[in-house]
Short mmCIF file of C-alpha atoms in Angstrom, two decimals:
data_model
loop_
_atom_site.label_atom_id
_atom_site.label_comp_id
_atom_site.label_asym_id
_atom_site.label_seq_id
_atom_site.Cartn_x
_atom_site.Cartn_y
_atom_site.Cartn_z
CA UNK A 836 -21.13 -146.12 71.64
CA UNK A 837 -18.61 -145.00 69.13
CA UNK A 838 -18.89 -141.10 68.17
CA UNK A 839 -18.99 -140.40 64.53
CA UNK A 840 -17.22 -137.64 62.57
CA UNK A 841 -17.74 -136.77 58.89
CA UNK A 842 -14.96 -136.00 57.00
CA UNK A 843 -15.35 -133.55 54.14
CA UNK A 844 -12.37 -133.09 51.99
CA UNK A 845 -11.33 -133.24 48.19
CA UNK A 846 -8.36 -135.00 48.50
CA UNK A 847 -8.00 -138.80 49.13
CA UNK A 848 -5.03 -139.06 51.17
CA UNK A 849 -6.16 -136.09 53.70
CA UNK A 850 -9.08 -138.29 54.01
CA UNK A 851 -7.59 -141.78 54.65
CA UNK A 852 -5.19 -139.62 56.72
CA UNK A 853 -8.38 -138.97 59.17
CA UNK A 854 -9.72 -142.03 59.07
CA UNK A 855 -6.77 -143.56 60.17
CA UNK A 856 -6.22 -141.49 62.89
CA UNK A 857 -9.99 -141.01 64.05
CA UNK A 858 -10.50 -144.74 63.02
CA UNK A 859 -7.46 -145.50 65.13
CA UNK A 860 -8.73 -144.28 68.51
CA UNK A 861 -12.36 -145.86 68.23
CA UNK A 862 -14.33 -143.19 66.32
CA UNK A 863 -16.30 -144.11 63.38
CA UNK A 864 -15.38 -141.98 60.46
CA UNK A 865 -17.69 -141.02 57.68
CA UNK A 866 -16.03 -139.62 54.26
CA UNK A 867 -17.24 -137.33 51.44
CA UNK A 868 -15.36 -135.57 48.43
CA UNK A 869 -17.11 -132.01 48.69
CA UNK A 870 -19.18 -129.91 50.46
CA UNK A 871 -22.41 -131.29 48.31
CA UNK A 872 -21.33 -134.79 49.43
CA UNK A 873 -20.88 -133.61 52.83
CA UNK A 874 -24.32 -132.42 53.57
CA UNK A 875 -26.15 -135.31 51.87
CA UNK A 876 -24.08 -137.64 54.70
CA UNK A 877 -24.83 -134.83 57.32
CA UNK A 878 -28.58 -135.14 56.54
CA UNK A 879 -28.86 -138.68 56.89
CA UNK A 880 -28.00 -137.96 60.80
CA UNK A 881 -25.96 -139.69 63.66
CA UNK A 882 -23.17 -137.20 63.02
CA UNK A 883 -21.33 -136.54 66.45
CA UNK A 884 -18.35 -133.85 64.29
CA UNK A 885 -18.16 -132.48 61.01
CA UNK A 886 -14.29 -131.75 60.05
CA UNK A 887 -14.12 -130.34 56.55
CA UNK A 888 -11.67 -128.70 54.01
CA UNK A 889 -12.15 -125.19 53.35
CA UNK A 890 -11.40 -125.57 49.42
CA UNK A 891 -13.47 -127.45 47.74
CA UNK A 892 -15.18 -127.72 44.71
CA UNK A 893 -19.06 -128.12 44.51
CA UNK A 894 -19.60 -126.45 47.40
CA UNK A 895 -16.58 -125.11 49.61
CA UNK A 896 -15.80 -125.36 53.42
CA UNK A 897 -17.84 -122.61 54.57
CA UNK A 898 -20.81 -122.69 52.48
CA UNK A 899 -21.41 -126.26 53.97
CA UNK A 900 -21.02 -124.81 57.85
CA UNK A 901 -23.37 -122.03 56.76
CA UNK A 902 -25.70 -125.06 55.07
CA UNK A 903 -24.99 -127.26 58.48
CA UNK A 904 -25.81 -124.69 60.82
CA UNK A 905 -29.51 -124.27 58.88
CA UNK A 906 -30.38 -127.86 59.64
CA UNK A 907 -31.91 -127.83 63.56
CA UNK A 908 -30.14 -130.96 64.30
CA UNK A 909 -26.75 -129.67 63.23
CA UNK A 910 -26.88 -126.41 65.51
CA UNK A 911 -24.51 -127.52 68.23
CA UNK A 912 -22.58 -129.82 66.33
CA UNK A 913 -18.98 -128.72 66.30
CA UNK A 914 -17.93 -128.40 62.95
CA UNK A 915 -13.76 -127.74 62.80
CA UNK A 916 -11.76 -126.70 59.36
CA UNK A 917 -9.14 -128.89 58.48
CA UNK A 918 -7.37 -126.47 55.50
CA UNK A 919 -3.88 -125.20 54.48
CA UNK A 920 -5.40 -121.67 54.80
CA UNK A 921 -4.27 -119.68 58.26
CA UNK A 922 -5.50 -116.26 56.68
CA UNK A 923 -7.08 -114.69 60.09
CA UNK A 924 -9.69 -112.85 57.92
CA UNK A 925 -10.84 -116.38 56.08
CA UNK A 926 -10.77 -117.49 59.69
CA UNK A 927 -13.13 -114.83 60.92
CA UNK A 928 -15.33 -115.72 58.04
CA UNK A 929 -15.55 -118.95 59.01
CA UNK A 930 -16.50 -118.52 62.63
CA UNK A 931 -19.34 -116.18 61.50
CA UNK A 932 -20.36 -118.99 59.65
CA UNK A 933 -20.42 -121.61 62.79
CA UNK A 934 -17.11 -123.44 62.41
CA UNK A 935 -16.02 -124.13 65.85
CA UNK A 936 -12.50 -124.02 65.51
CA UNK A 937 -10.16 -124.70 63.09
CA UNK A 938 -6.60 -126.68 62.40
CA UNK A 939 -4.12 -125.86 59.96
CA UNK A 940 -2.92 -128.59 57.75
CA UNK A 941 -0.30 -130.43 57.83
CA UNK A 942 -1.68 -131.65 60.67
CA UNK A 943 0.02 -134.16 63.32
CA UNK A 944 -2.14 -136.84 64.67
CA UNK A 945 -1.63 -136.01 68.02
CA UNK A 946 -3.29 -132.61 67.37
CA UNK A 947 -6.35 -133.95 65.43
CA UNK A 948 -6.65 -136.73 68.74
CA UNK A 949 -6.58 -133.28 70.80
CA UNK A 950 -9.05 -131.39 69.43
CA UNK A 951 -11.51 -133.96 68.48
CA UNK A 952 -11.43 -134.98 72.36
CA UNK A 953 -12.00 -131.31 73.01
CA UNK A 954 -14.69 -130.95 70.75
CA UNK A 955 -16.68 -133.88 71.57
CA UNK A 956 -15.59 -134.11 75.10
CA UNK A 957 -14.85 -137.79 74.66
#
């Protein structure tokens, strides 16, 4: 059975970018537009990944880890940042939040294959 990852991010083209890649290698990709969007799709379950922007509006990256990692079914989910940010404080931030590792965009293909293989162990 395909593993699913939810894709959180504002912008349209990072999205379809993920989707073709994820899409590509036989995951099942789930899309929202913000971090609001993000956790109504998380709540409705069978989410293997959550890979999500840091800025956002609505709600931003790590608001919806911190959200996420509240829900009992989301606790060892591995939630990665896909965002343009490489600030090591914002990056500290985010791993007291939950995230689970982060990648810097622009991102290659090969390196979003990589770590959501990692990740999910699949």
């Amino acid at each position: 059975m395909a593993k699913t990852v939810l894709t959180v991010d504002d912008s349209a083209s990072i999205r379809q970018m993920v989707k073709l890649t994820l899409a590509g290698a036989g995951y099942q990709v789930v899309e929202a537009e913000d971090g609001e969007q993000g956790l109504a799709a998380a709540r409705k379950g069978g989410i293997d990944m959550v890979l999500t922007d840091l800025n956002m509006p609505r709600m931003n990256g790590i608001a919806l880890i911190r959200e996420l990692r509240r829900l009992p079914s989301y606790t060892g989910v591995p939630i990665v940042l896909l965002t343009t940010e490489s600030d090591a404080e914002r990056k500290q931030e985010a791993k007291a939040a939950g995230a689970t590792g982060w990648i810097t965009k622009p991102f290659q293909p090969d390196q979003l294959l990589s770590v959501t293989r990692k990740v999910l162990g699949a």
